[in-house]
Structures are given as structure tokens and as C-alpha cells.
Amino acid sequence: MQSYWEMQEHFDVIPMDRQAYVEEVMDHYKNPRGKGKLEHADFCAKDENPLCGDEISICAKVKAGKLQEIKFDGHGCAICIASSSMLMEKATGMKMEKALKIKREDVLSNFGEISPVRTKCALLSLKVLKLGICSFLGKKAPLE
Amino acid sequence: MAVKINPKRIRKDFPIFSRERKLAYLDNAATTQKPKCVIDAEKNFYGSTNANVHRGLYKISERATEMYEKAHEKTAEFVGAGGMQEIIFTRNATESLNVVAGSIGKTLKAGDEVVLTLMEHHSNIVPWQQLQRKGVKLRYVGFGKDGKLDYNEFEQCIGKNTKVVSFVHASNVLGSINDAKKICKIAHENGAIAVVDGAQSVPHMEVDVKKMDCDFLAFSAHKMLGPMGIGILYGKEEALLKMEPFLYGGDMIKSVGKFEASWNTLPWKFEAGTPNVAGAIGFSAAIGYLENIGMQNVRKHEEEITEYALRKLSEIGGLEIYGSRNAQDRLGVISFNVEGLHPHDVAALLDEEGIAIRAGHACAQPLLAQLGVNAVCRASFYVYNTKEEVDRLCKAIGKCKSILM
């Protein structure tokens, strides 16, 4: 009879996250776009990742239903900061309704393969942006 | 006299290390790996003796009951308790602390005070916070840069309204070993109950509840080679006799009428429902394994490896270690940050090298706030860790710097 341990597939340590730290990601992390304070914002939202204590706030100025200017602030790991920076680039000038339709996959695709724990880091800024837009529009925020 | 242990030989007893040959498991403060004897004990129970305890009038149930009660006895001996009646099995140390806070809490009134330290794990903060709704006040004793509690502050914080002093024996972030005997004495001099969170200390050093003179001691099996799902609450018999049960239901009663019930004897009064029998038997095997090594030798090995790690890590530029630099003052738990690197990134990149560490707030946010950081990297050692693994850790941190900076 096979022992319990023999029945298990041999599993090696898989270098999963490494692919997340590609050049483009590192560039956004080291030179984040749209990071800082935004004066006279029309809305601000903030949330944190309870697992690691990462915290991101996003403020935006709105004009004609569009995110005219948008900035993020806070602290987090490379994945969290890079993804916030990428989101600022992507969402600037975007219609709020359209920004609400940005999908998880759109964000995650920037990182190649990423472990389930780290997806929370990558998705924090998107969550905060949607929270902010929803409260500004008086809509119910999406669950996740 | 402590004897030198051979971690390379010990590793052979742990099936995970023959599977994961590259793994440097340095997250022992979170949970430890399990030796084959523990896995077998749990497995064999289900394969040969599985029956509910304290019920069946047939052989396997009697055998299960005997083994389950023996596990209580073995635990009592391990921490120097008066006997099985002082050992309650729960799910984990968190639940053990909830039993104390929940049950003692029933007797507390507005204006009563509970004294904690800023070193506590969330499990020794949040249950007490719930008593604030009744008007119970929480007070905190701080610690210094050297990771030592301010013992004078205890004298200031503890007064005539203090009913409970609940504190961590060894910090899961700083590794600091607190003078439990001294704190229990201060508590008792002021008529307060002393509750000790031993989740980090009991697995790594000799702990004797009689010498310490605590009223309660909470700890967890899975942090000391045992299975997950078994926590332990030691309570002084006289305290447990006075205490109301925390959970109600089957097995914790003597008799039940339509509108009232009376309680079972100790420790069963605090063990409502079918317990984790297999887990308790597995835990018994873990205690046996640790006793074979000898707790003094466990401590000695960890002190050596911690001393080595403190020295090697402090050679890395920009790396800050929190707490004492003296291995004698602390357990094999080292929290650190590398300037400019987020702990999450460090942990993810170390994982690629097969090194498992913890990154984050380590369930001690008030402590981290005191340190002025949001997250830390934490490496923690046990009997199977080697100096070579510390070398690998240090080398890999260097690699992290080259990638992230």
C-alpha cells in the first residue's frame, strides 16, 4: 500500500511571483505616475488590504462625467504601487461609467502570472477607484 | 545541562522536508511542520480507534476516551499543571483566550480595568475590547526600543480597579521573553487575575505554570509540532471552579432539565460538544517528541541559531532589526525591514529561493504602530532549522535588493 506521502504528487517550489516583477512593473513601481495629493478634489476614497496593511487612497477631479485629473497616494508593495500607477495612466480622462467597467482581468494582465494572495495587492487601487466613483455617483459599490 | 541537537537528523522525521528538499521553512511562529509520529498518531486514531468520547459503552469508545484523557494528563505534566482537571482543549490559543475573556468578562462591571501590553497579538486584544461595551476599561503597558516591557508602567497601570492582567509571555514580533513571574506577582499583589498568552513561549522553552504562578495560560498545538485545531487553556483549578462555562451544549453538563442545567466536572465543563479527539492524540505525540529532544535543548539550539541570524542579518546594509540584539532575551523570532523594500515583495522574492518567511502586520497592529511601521518581514526558527538556512536567507535578501532597488 502506498503511504499518504507517496500518494501525494511531488510539488516543488514554483517561481510564480517572479514573473510579476517584469521591467514594466518595476518601472511603474520606481517612478509611479499620478502619485501625490490632489487639491480641490471632487471625491476621495481609501481602503486597505488587511493582510499586509497596504493602504491606497485615490482622489479625482470630475468634469462632464469624466475623470479629468486623478491621483493616488499611500503605501504598499511593488505590485500594489505599480498597479495603482498603471491605473492612474489608464483612467485619466476616462468616463466614470467606463471606469466602473474596468475588469479585474484588465489589471491582472499587466502582471503575467500572479499568486492568489498577491492579486489582492494588484486589485486594491481598482477597488478604491470604484468605491470613490460609486460614492460620488450615489451608486452602490461593487462587492469586490 | 543542555545537549546539542542535530537539526539535520531531526529533519528526517518530517515528511515535508523529504518532499520539499529546497524548502527553508522560517515561518515557525505562524505554524510548525509536523513529524511523522504526529501525522501517524492522528491517522491511526481514525484508522483504528475512531469513536466518540465519554459516551459509548463499547471498547473503541472506551479506548478513545482513555487516549483523549491521557492527552490532557500529558499536557498537564508538560506545563507543570496540577492535573488533567486544569487542562481544557479548545480549537486554538485564540479560542482559549476567548474562553477566559468571555467567561471572566461576565463577572466584570463598568469601571473595572483590564491591563494589556502593547506587545499583544490580536487574539489577546480583541476579546478584551468587547468588554468595553460593558464599561470595562483597557489600559496598555508599553515597551522600549530594546523590546523590553516597561515594568514600572505596570505599577502605574495596575490599581484597585484592575481585575485582569493579560499579557504575552513571548512576543510573536519582537521575540522578547517577558518576565511572566514578575508580572503575575504584580497582578496578584493588586488582587487581579494573571492571564498569560503562551502561544510563542510554550513551544520553545520550559514553561511551568506553578513557578510562573499564572491563573491562566493559553497556547496552541500547531505551533509546537502538533496538529491544527487543538488549543490549550490551562486554568488554576480554583479559578475554573468559580468560572461560568463559555460554550454550552453536550458533554459539558451533568444533567439537563427543561429550563435549567448543571455543569460537568473539570475540565469537561469547558469542553462543549464533540472535541477534536484525533488532534488531541496527535498533540500528545508532539509533546512526546519534544520531550525526547528536551525543552532545554530546543531552547539552546534556537538561541544559537538566533544569535547567528542576528549577527548575519545586521551585516546587511539598510536592514533594521526590531527588538533586542541579545539572543538570550528573545525567542527565535526576528522581525526586520530592509530600507526601501516592502516586506511583501521581500517575502515573494524569497519564496522563489524556496525560503518561507512571514510578511505583514503579524496580527499585532498596535505593536507595529508603536514601532512606526505598517509591515515587517519575520523569520522564525525551530528545531529543524540550520545555520545554512540563515545563510540562504541573507543571500536571498541581497538578491531582493538588487531586483527591487
Coordinates of C-alpha atoms in Angstrom, one line a residue:
Chain A
M1 CA 0.0 0.0 0.0
Q2 CA 1.2 3.5 -0.8
S3 CA 1.7 5.8 2.2
Y4 CA -0.1 9.0 2.4
W5 CA 3.0 10.9 1.4
E6 CA 3.7 8.6 -1.6
M7 CA 0.3 9.3 -2.9
Q8 CA 0.9 13.0 -3.0
E9 CA 2.3 14.4 -6.2
H10 CA 5.8 15.8 -5.7
F11 CA 5.4 19.5 -5.6
D12 CA 8.3 21.8 -5.9
V13 CA 8.5 25.5 -5.0
I14 CA 7.1 27.2 -8.1
P15 CA 8.6 30.5 -9.1
M16 CA 5.2 32.1 -9.6
D17 CA 5.6 35.7 -8.4
R18 CA 8.8 36.3 -10.2
Q19 CA 7.0 36.8 -13.5
A20 CA 5.1 39.6 -11.8
Y21 CA 8.3 41.6 -11.3
V22 CA 8.9 42.4 -15.0
E23 CA 10.6 45.5 -16.3
E24 CA 7.4 47.5 -16.9
V25 CA 6.1 46.8 -13.5
M26 CA 9.4 47.7 -11.8
D27 CA 9.4 51.0 -13.8
H28 CA 5.9 51.9 -12.5
Y29 CA 7.0 51.0 -9.0
K30 CA 10.2 53.0 -9.1
N31 CA 8.6 56.0 -10.9
P32 CA 4.9 55.9 -10.1
R33 CA 2.7 58.0 -12.3
G34 CA -0.1 60.1 -10.7
K35 CA 1.2 59.7 -7.1
G36 CA 0.6 62.5 -4.6
K37 CA -2.0 64.8 -3.2
L38 CA -4.8 66.4 -5.3
E39 CA -6.1 69.7 -4.1
H40 CA -9.8 70.5 -4.6
A41 CA -10.8 67.0 -5.5
D42 CA -14.4 66.1 -6.2
F43 CA -14.1 62.8 -4.5
C44 CA -11.6 60.8 -2.5
A45 CA -11.7 57.2 -1.4
K46 CA -9.5 55.0 0.7
D47 CA -9.1 51.3 1.5
E48 CA -6.6 48.9 2.9
N49 CA -5.5 45.4 2.5
P50 CA -5.9 43.8 5.9
L51 CA -3.5 41.1 5.1
C52 CA -0.5 43.3 4.7
G53 CA -1.6 46.7 5.8
D54 CA -1.2 48.3 2.4
E55 CA -3.2 51.4 2.1
I56 CA -4.3 53.3 -1.0
S57 CA -6.3 56.5 -1.4
I58 CA -7.4 57.9 -4.7
C59 CA -8.7 61.5 -5.3
A60 CA -10.2 62.8 -8.5
K61 CA -11.5 65.9 -10.2
V62 CA -14.5 65.3 -12.3
K63 CA -15.6 67.2 -15.4
A64 CA -18.6 66.3 -17.7
G65 CA -18.7 62.8 -16.2
K66 CA -15.0 62.2 -16.9
L67 CA -12.1 61.7 -14.5
Q68 CA -10.4 64.9 -15.5
E69 CA -7.5 64.5 -13.1
I70 CA -6.8 61.6 -10.8
K71 CA -4.1 60.9 -8.2
F72 CA -3.3 58.1 -5.8
D73 CA -1.4 58.1 -2.5
G74 CA -0.5 55.6 0.2
H75 CA 1.9 52.8 0.8
G76 CA 2.2 49.3 -0.5
C77 CA 4.4 46.7 -2.1
A78 CA 5.7 46.9 -5.7
I79 CA 2.7 45.1 -7.1
C80 CA 0.3 47.4 -5.3
I81 CA 2.1 50.7 -6.2
A82 CA 2.8 49.6 -9.8
S83 CA -0.8 48.7 -10.4
S84 CA -2.0 52.0 -8.9
S85 CA 0.3 53.9 -11.2
M86 CA -0.9 51.9 -14.2
L87 CA -4.5 52.6 -13.2
M88 CA -3.9 56.3 -13.0
E89 CA -2.5 56.4 -16.5
K90 CA -5.3 54.3 -17.8
A91 CA -8.2 56.1 -16.1
T92 CA -7.2 59.7 -16.6
G93 CA -9.7 61.3 -19.0
M94 CA -11.9 58.2 -18.8
K95 CA -15.7 58.4 -18.4
M96 CA -16.6 57.4 -14.8
E97 CA -19.2 54.9 -16.2
K98 CA -16.5 53.3 -18.3
A99 CA -14.0 53.2 -15.4
L100 CA -16.6 51.3 -13.4
K101 CA -16.4 48.7 -16.1
I102 CA -12.7 48.1 -15.8
K103 CA -12.3 44.4 -15.1
R104 CA -10.1 42.5 -12.7
E105 CA -8.5 40.8 -15.6
D106 CA -7.6 44.1 -17.3
V107 CA -5.5 44.9 -14.2
L108 CA -4.1 41.4 -13.6
S109 CA -3.0 41.0 -17.2
N110 CA -0.3 43.6 -16.5
F111 CA 1.4 41.2 -14.2
G112 CA 1.6 37.9 -16.0
E113 CA 1.2 35.0 -13.6
I114 CA 0.4 36.2 -10.1
S115 CA -0.3 34.2 -7.0
P116 CA -3.8 34.4 -5.4
V117 CA -2.6 36.3 -2.4
R118 CA -0.9 38.9 -4.5
T119 CA -4.0 39.5 -6.7
K120 CA -5.3 41.5 -3.7
C121 CA -2.3 43.8 -3.8
A122 CA -2.8 44.3 -7.6
L123 CA -6.5 45.0 -7.3
L124 CA -6.6 47.3 -4.3
S125 CA -6.4 50.5 -6.4
L126 CA -9.1 49.4 -8.7
K127 CA -11.3 48.7 -5.7
V128 CA -10.6 52.1 -4.3
L129 CA -11.3 53.9 -7.6
K130 CA -14.7 52.2 -8.0
L131 CA -15.5 52.9 -4.4
G132 CA -14.9 56.6 -5.0
I133 CA -16.8 56.8 -8.2
C134 CA -19.8 54.9 -6.7
S135 CA -20.0 57.2 -3.7
F136 CA -19.7 60.3 -6.0
L137 CA -22.5 59.0 -8.3
G138 CA -24.5 57.8 -5.3
K139 CA -24.4 54.2 -6.5
K140 CA -24.0 51.0 -4.6
A141 CA -20.4 50.0 -4.6
P142 CA -19.5 46.7 -6.2
L143 CA -18.9 43.9 -3.7
E144 CA -15.3 43.2 -4.6
Chain B
M1 CA 23.0 20.7 31.0
A2 CA 21.7 21.3 27.5
V3 CA 22.8 18.9 24.8
K4 CA 23.5 20.0 21.2
I5 CA 20.8 18.8 18.9
N6 CA 21.3 17.8 15.3
P7 CA 18.7 19.6 13.1
K8 CA 19.7 17.6 10.1
R9 CA 18.8 14.4 11.8
I10 CA 15.6 15.9 13.1
R11 CA 14.6 17.0 9.6
K12 CA 14.5 13.3 8.6
D13 CA 11.5 12.8 10.9
F14 CA 9.4 15.4 9.0
P15 CA 7.9 14.1 5.7
I16 CA 7.5 17.6 4.3
F17 CA 11.3 18.1 4.1
S18 CA 11.9 14.9 2.1
R19 CA 9.3 16.2 -0.4
E20 CA 10.3 19.8 -0.3
R21 CA 14.1 19.4 -0.4
K22 CA 14.7 23.1 -1.2
L23 CA 12.4 24.4 1.4
A24 CA 13.9 26.6 4.2
Y25 CA 10.8 26.9 6.4
L26 CA 11.3 30.0 8.5
D27 CA 7.7 30.8 9.5
N28 CA 7.5 28.7 12.7
A29 CA 5.9 31.5 14.7
A30 CA 2.9 31.1 12.3
T31 CA 2.8 27.3 12.4
T32 CA 5.4 24.5 12.6
Q33 CA 5.8 21.4 10.4
K34 CA 4.7 18.0 11.8
P35 CA 6.9 15.0 12.4
K36 CA 5.8 11.6 11.1
C37 CA 4.8 10.4 14.6
V38 CA 2.2 13.2 14.9
I39 CA 0.8 12.6 11.5
D40 CA 0.7 8.8 12.2
A41 CA -1.0 9.3 15.6
E42 CA -3.8 11.3 14.1
K43 CA -4.1 9.0 11.2
N44 CA -4.1 5.8 13.3
F45 CA -6.8 7.1 15.5
Y46 CA -9.2 7.4 12.6
G47 CA -8.0 4.1 11.2
S48 CA -8.2 2.0 14.4
T49 CA -9.9 3.7 17.4
N50 CA -12.4 6.2 16.0
A51 CA -15.4 6.6 18.3
N52 CA -16.9 9.4 20.2
V53 CA -15.6 10.0 23.7
H54 CA -17.4 10.0 27.1
R55 CA -20.4 8.2 25.5
G56 CA -20.0 4.7 24.1
L57 CA -20.1 1.6 26.4
Y58 CA -18.0 -0.3 23.9
K59 CA -14.3 -1.0 23.5
I60 CA -13.2 1.5 20.9
S61 CA -15.1 4.3 22.6
E62 CA -13.5 3.4 25.9
R63 CA -10.1 3.3 24.2
A64 CA -10.8 6.7 22.5
T65 CA -11.8 8.2 25.9
E66 CA -8.8 6.9 27.6
M67 CA -6.5 8.3 24.9
Y68 CA -8.2 11.6 24.9
E69 CA -7.9 11.9 28.7
K70 CA -4.3 10.8 28.6
A71 CA -3.6 13.7 26.2
H72 CA -4.9 16.1 28.9
E73 CA -2.7 14.4 31.5
K74 CA 0.4 14.6 29.3
T75 CA -0.3 18.3 28.6
A76 CA -0.7 18.9 32.4
E77 CA 2.7 17.3 33.1
F78 CA 4.3 19.2 30.2
V79 CA 3.5 22.6 31.7
G80 CA 3.6 21.6 35.4
A81 CA -0.2 21.8 36.0
G82 CA -1.9 20.1 39.0
G83 CA -3.6 17.5 36.8
M84 CA -6.0 16.9 33.9
Q85 CA -8.7 18.9 35.6
E86 CA -6.7 22.1 34.9
I87 CA -6.3 21.4 31.1
I88 CA -9.0 22.5 28.7
F89 CA -8.8 21.7 25.0
T90 CA -10.1 24.3 22.6
R91 CA -9.5 24.9 18.9
N92 CA -6.5 27.2 19.2
A93 CA -4.9 29.7 21.5
T94 CA -7.3 32.4 20.3
E95 CA -10.2 30.4 21.5
S96 CA -8.5 29.7 24.8
L97 CA -8.2 33.5 25.3
N98 CA -11.8 34.0 24.3
V99 CA -12.9 31.4 26.9
V100 CA -11.1 33.5 29.6
A101 CA -12.2 36.9 28.4
G102 CA -15.7 35.7 27.7
S103 CA -16.1 33.9 31.0
I104 CA -14.3 36.3 33.3
G105 CA -16.0 39.1 31.4
K106 CA -19.4 38.0 32.6
T107 CA -18.3 39.0 36.1
L108 CA -16.7 42.4 35.2
K109 CA -18.6 45.6 35.8
A110 CA -18.4 49.2 34.4
G111 CA -15.2 50.8 35.8
D112 CA -13.3 47.6 36.1
E113 CA -10.0 47.6 34.3
V114 CA -8.1 45.1 32.2
V115 CA -4.4 45.7 31.7
L116 CA -2.7 44.5 28.5
T117 CA 0.6 45.3 26.9
L118 CA 1.4 46.9 23.5
M119 CA 3.1 43.6 22.5
E120 CA -0.1 41.6 22.3
H121 CA -1.2 39.5 19.4
H122 CA -4.7 40.5 18.2
S123 CA -6.1 37.4 20.0
N124 CA -5.2 38.9 23.3
I125 CA -6.7 42.3 22.4
V126 CA -9.9 41.9 20.5
P127 CA -11.7 39.6 23.0
W128 CA -11.0 42.1 25.8
Q129 CA -12.1 45.0 23.6
Q130 CA -15.6 43.5 23.5
L131 CA -15.9 44.1 27.3
Q132 CA -15.7 47.9 26.7
R133 CA -19.4 47.7 25.8
K134 CA -20.0 46.9 29.5
G135 CA -17.9 49.9 30.5
V136 CA -14.8 47.9 31.2
K137 CA -11.6 50.0 30.6
L138 CA -8.5 48.7 28.8
R139 CA -5.1 50.0 29.7
Y140 CA -1.8 49.3 27.9
V141 CA 1.8 48.9 29.2
G142 CA 4.3 50.0 26.6
F143 CA 7.8 48.7 25.6
G144 CA 11.1 50.3 24.8
K145 CA 13.4 50.3 21.8
D146 CA 15.2 47.2 23.3
G147 CA 11.9 45.3 23.1
K148 CA 11.6 45.1 26.8
L149 CA 8.3 45.9 28.6
D150 CA 8.3 48.9 30.9
Y151 CA 7.8 47.1 34.2
N152 CA 7.5 50.3 36.1
E153 CA 4.5 51.1 34.0
F154 CA 2.8 48.0 35.3
E155 CA 2.9 49.5 38.8
Q156 CA 1.3 52.7 37.4
C157 CA -1.3 51.0 35.3
I158 CA -2.4 48.4 37.8
G159 CA -4.6 49.7 40.6
K160 CA -7.6 48.9 42.7
N161 CA -9.9 48.7 39.7
T162 CA -7.7 46.2 37.8
K163 CA -9.4 42.9 37.7
V164 CA -7.3 41.2 34.9
V165 CA -3.7 41.5 33.7
S166 CA -3.4 39.6 30.4
F167 CA -0.1 39.6 28.7
V168 CA 2.0 37.8 26.1
H169 CA 4.8 35.6 27.5
A170 CA 6.9 35.9 24.3
S171 CA 6.2 38.4 21.5
N172 CA 5.4 37.0 18.1
V173 CA 7.1 40.0 16.5
L174 CA 9.9 41.1 18.8
G175 CA 10.7 37.7 20.2
S176 CA 11.1 39.4 23.6
I177 CA 10.6 37.0 26.5
N178 CA 8.7 38.8 29.2
D179 CA 9.2 38.2 32.9
A180 CA 5.9 36.4 33.4
K181 CA 6.7 35.5 37.1
K182 CA 7.2 39.2 37.9
I183 CA 4.1 40.3 36.1
C184 CA 1.9 37.6 37.7
K185 CA 3.3 38.7 41.1
I186 CA 2.4 42.4 40.5
A187 CA -1.1 41.3 39.3
H188 CA -1.7 39.2 42.4
E189 CA -0.5 41.8 44.8
N190 CA -3.2 44.0 43.4
G191 CA -5.9 41.3 43.5
A192 CA -6.0 40.9 39.8
I193 CA -6.1 37.7 37.7
A194 CA -3.0 36.9 35.6
V195 CA -3.6 35.6 32.1
V196 CA -0.6 34.5 30.0
D197 CA -0.6 34.1 26.3
G198 CA 2.0 31.4 25.8
A199 CA 1.4 30.7 22.2
Q200 CA 5.0 31.6 21.3
S201 CA 6.8 30.6 24.6
V202 CA 5.5 27.1 25.4
P203 CA 6.7 25.6 22.1
H204 CA 10.2 27.0 22.5
M205 CA 11.2 26.9 26.2
E206 CA 10.4 25.3 29.5
V207 CA 7.3 26.8 30.9
D208 CA 6.0 25.8 34.4
V209 CA 2.6 27.3 35.4
K210 CA 3.4 26.7 39.1
K211 CA 6.7 28.5 39.0
M212 CA 5.2 31.3 37.0
D213 CA 2.1 31.3 39.2
C214 CA -0.3 32.4 36.4
D215 CA -4.0 31.9 36.7
F216 CA -4.4 31.0 33.0
L217 CA -2.1 30.0 30.2
A218 CA -3.2 29.8 26.6
F219 CA -1.2 28.0 23.8
S220 CA -1.6 26.2 20.6
A221 CA -0.7 22.7 19.5
H222 CA 0.1 23.5 15.9
K223 CA 2.9 25.9 16.9
M224 CA 4.7 23.0 18.7
L225 CA 4.7 20.3 16.0
G226 CA 1.1 19.2 16.8
P227 CA -1.9 19.3 14.6
M228 CA -4.0 22.3 13.8
G229 CA -7.4 22.6 15.5
I230 CA -6.2 22.0 19.1
G231 CA -5.6 24.8 21.5
I232 CA -4.9 24.5 25.2
L233 CA -6.1 26.5 28.1
Y234 CA -4.5 25.9 31.5
G235 CA -6.5 27.3 34.4
K236 CA -6.0 27.1 38.1
E237 CA -8.5 24.6 39.5
E238 CA -9.9 27.1 42.0
A239 CA -10.4 29.7 39.2
L240 CA -12.0 27.2 36.9
L241 CA -14.4 26.0 39.6
K242 CA -15.6 29.6 40.1
M243 CA -15.9 30.4 36.4
E244 CA -19.0 30.2 34.3
P245 CA -18.8 28.0 31.2
F246 CA -18.1 29.8 27.9
L247 CA -19.7 27.4 25.5
Y248 CA -22.8 25.4 26.3
G249 CA -24.2 22.1 25.0
G250 CA -23.4 18.4 25.1
D251 CA -20.7 16.9 27.3
M252 CA -20.3 20.0 29.4
I253 CA -23.3 19.2 31.5
K254 CA -24.1 16.9 34.4
S255 CA -27.8 17.0 33.9
V256 CA -30.3 19.0 31.9
G257 CA -33.9 19.8 32.7
K258 CA -36.4 21.8 30.5
F259 CA -35.3 25.1 31.9
E260 CA -32.0 24.6 33.7
A261 CA -28.8 22.6 33.6
S262 CA -25.9 21.8 35.9
W263 CA -22.3 21.6 34.9
N264 CA -20.0 18.6 34.4
T265 CA -16.8 18.3 36.4
L266 CA -13.5 19.9 35.3
P267 CA -12.2 20.1 32.6
W268 CA -15.3 18.9 30.7
K269 CA -17.3 21.8 32.0
F270 CA -15.4 23.9 29.4
E271 CA -15.4 21.4 26.6
A272 CA -18.8 21.6 25.0
G273 CA -19.6 19.3 22.1
T274 CA -17.6 16.6 20.4
P275 CA -13.9 17.5 20.8
N276 CA -11.0 17.1 18.4
V277 CA -10.0 13.7 19.7
A278 CA -7.6 12.9 16.9
G279 CA -6.0 16.3 17.3
A280 CA -5.5 15.8 21.0
I281 CA -3.9 12.4 20.4
G282 CA -1.7 13.9 17.7
F283 CA -0.7 16.7 20.1
S284 CA 0.2 14.1 22.7
A285 CA 2.6 12.6 20.2
A286 CA 4.1 16.1 19.6
I287 CA 4.7 16.6 23.3
G288 CA 6.4 13.2 23.4
Y289 CA 8.6 14.2 20.5
L290 CA 9.6 17.5 22.2
E291 CA 10.2 15.7 25.5
N292 CA 12.6 13.3 23.7
I293 CA 14.6 16.3 22.4
G294 CA 14.3 18.1 25.7
M295 CA 12.9 21.6 26.0
Q296 CA 16.3 22.9 27.3
N297 CA 17.9 21.6 24.2
V298 CA 15.3 23.1 22.0
R299 CA 15.9 26.5 23.6
K300 CA 19.7 26.1 23.4
H301 CA 19.5 25.3 19.7
E302 CA 17.3 28.3 18.9
E303 CA 19.4 30.6 21.0
E304 CA 22.4 29.6 18.9
I305 CA 20.7 30.0 15.6
T306 CA 19.1 33.3 16.7
E307 CA 22.5 34.7 17.7
Y308 CA 23.9 33.7 14.4
A309 CA 21.0 35.2 12.5
L310 CA 21.1 38.4 14.4
R311 CA 24.8 38.8 13.6
K312 CA 24.4 37.9 9.9
L313 CA 21.3 40.0 9.3
S314 CA 22.8 43.1 10.9
E315 CA 25.7 42.9 8.4
I316 CA 23.2 43.6 5.6
G317 CA 23.1 47.3 4.7
G318 CA 19.8 49.1 5.4
L319 CA 18.4 46.2 7.3
E320 CA 16.7 47.2 10.6
I321 CA 16.0 44.5 13.3
Y322 CA 13.3 45.2 15.8
G323 CA 13.7 44.4 19.5
S324 CA 16.7 43.2 21.4
R325 CA 20.0 42.3 19.8
N326 CA 20.7 39.8 22.5
A327 CA 19.7 36.2 21.7
Q328 CA 19.3 35.4 25.4
D329 CA 16.4 38.0 25.7
R330 CA 14.4 36.6 22.9
L331 CA 13.0 33.6 21.1
G332 CA 14.0 32.6 17.6
V333 CA 11.7 35.2 16.1
I334 CA 13.3 38.1 14.2
S335 CA 11.3 40.8 12.6
F336 CA 13.1 43.2 10.3
N337 CA 12.7 45.7 7.4
V338 CA 15.1 46.5 4.6
E339 CA 15.1 50.2 3.8
G340 CA 13.2 50.9 0.6
L341 CA 11.8 47.4 0.3
H342 CA 8.2 46.4 1.1
P343 CA 8.0 43.2 3.2
H344 CA 5.5 41.7 0.8
D345 CA 8.0 42.0 -2.1
V346 CA 10.8 40.6 0.0
A347 CA 8.7 37.6 1.0
A348 CA 7.5 36.9 -2.6
L349 CA 11.1 37.0 -3.9
L350 CA 12.4 34.9 -1.0
D351 CA 9.7 32.3 -1.9
E352 CA 11.4 31.9 -5.3
E353 CA 14.5 30.8 -3.5
G354 CA 12.5 28.3 -1.5
I355 CA 12.6 30.4 1.7
A356 CA 9.3 30.8 3.6
I357 CA 9.0 33.8 5.9
R358 CA 6.1 35.9 7.1
A359 CA 5.4 39.4 5.8
G360 CA 2.8 41.8 7.0
H361 CA 1.5 43.0 10.4
A362 CA 1.9 39.6 12.1
C363 CA -1.5 40.1 13.8
A364 CA 0.0 42.7 16.1
Q365 CA -1.1 46.1 14.6
P366 CA -0.8 48.1 17.9
L367 CA 2.7 46.8 18.3
L368 CA 3.6 47.7 14.7
A369 CA 2.1 51.2 15.3
Q370 CA 4.4 51.6 18.3
L371 CA 7.3 50.6 16.0
G372 CA 6.0 53.1 13.5
V373 CA 5.8 50.6 10.6
N374 CA 2.9 49.1 8.7
A375 CA 4.5 45.8 8.0
V376 CA 7.6 43.7 8.8
C377 CA 9.4 40.7 7.4
R378 CA 9.6 38.0 10.0
A379 CA 11.9 34.9 10.2
S380 CA 11.3 32.4 13.0
F381 CA 13.1 29.2 13.8
Y382 CA 12.5 25.8 15.3
V383 CA 14.3 22.5 16.0
Y384 CA 14.8 21.6 12.3
N385 CA 16.3 24.9 11.2
T386 CA 20.0 25.2 10.4
K387 CA 22.6 28.0 10.1
E388 CA 22.9 27.2 6.4
E389 CA 19.3 28.3 6.1
V390 CA 20.1 31.6 7.7
D391 CA 22.9 32.0 5.2
R392 CA 20.5 31.3 2.4
L393 CA 18.1 33.9 3.8
C394 CA 20.8 36.6 4.0
K395 CA 22.0 35.8 0.5
A396 CA 18.4 36.0 -0.9
I397 CA 17.8 39.3 0.8
G398 CA 20.8 40.7 -1.1
K399 CA 19.2 39.4 -4.3
C400 CA 15.9 41.2 -3.4
K401 CA 17.8 44.4 -3.1
S402 CA 19.4 44.0 -6.5
I403 CA 16.0 43.4 -8.1
L404 CA 13.9 45.9 -6.3
M405 CA 16.2 48.8 -5.8

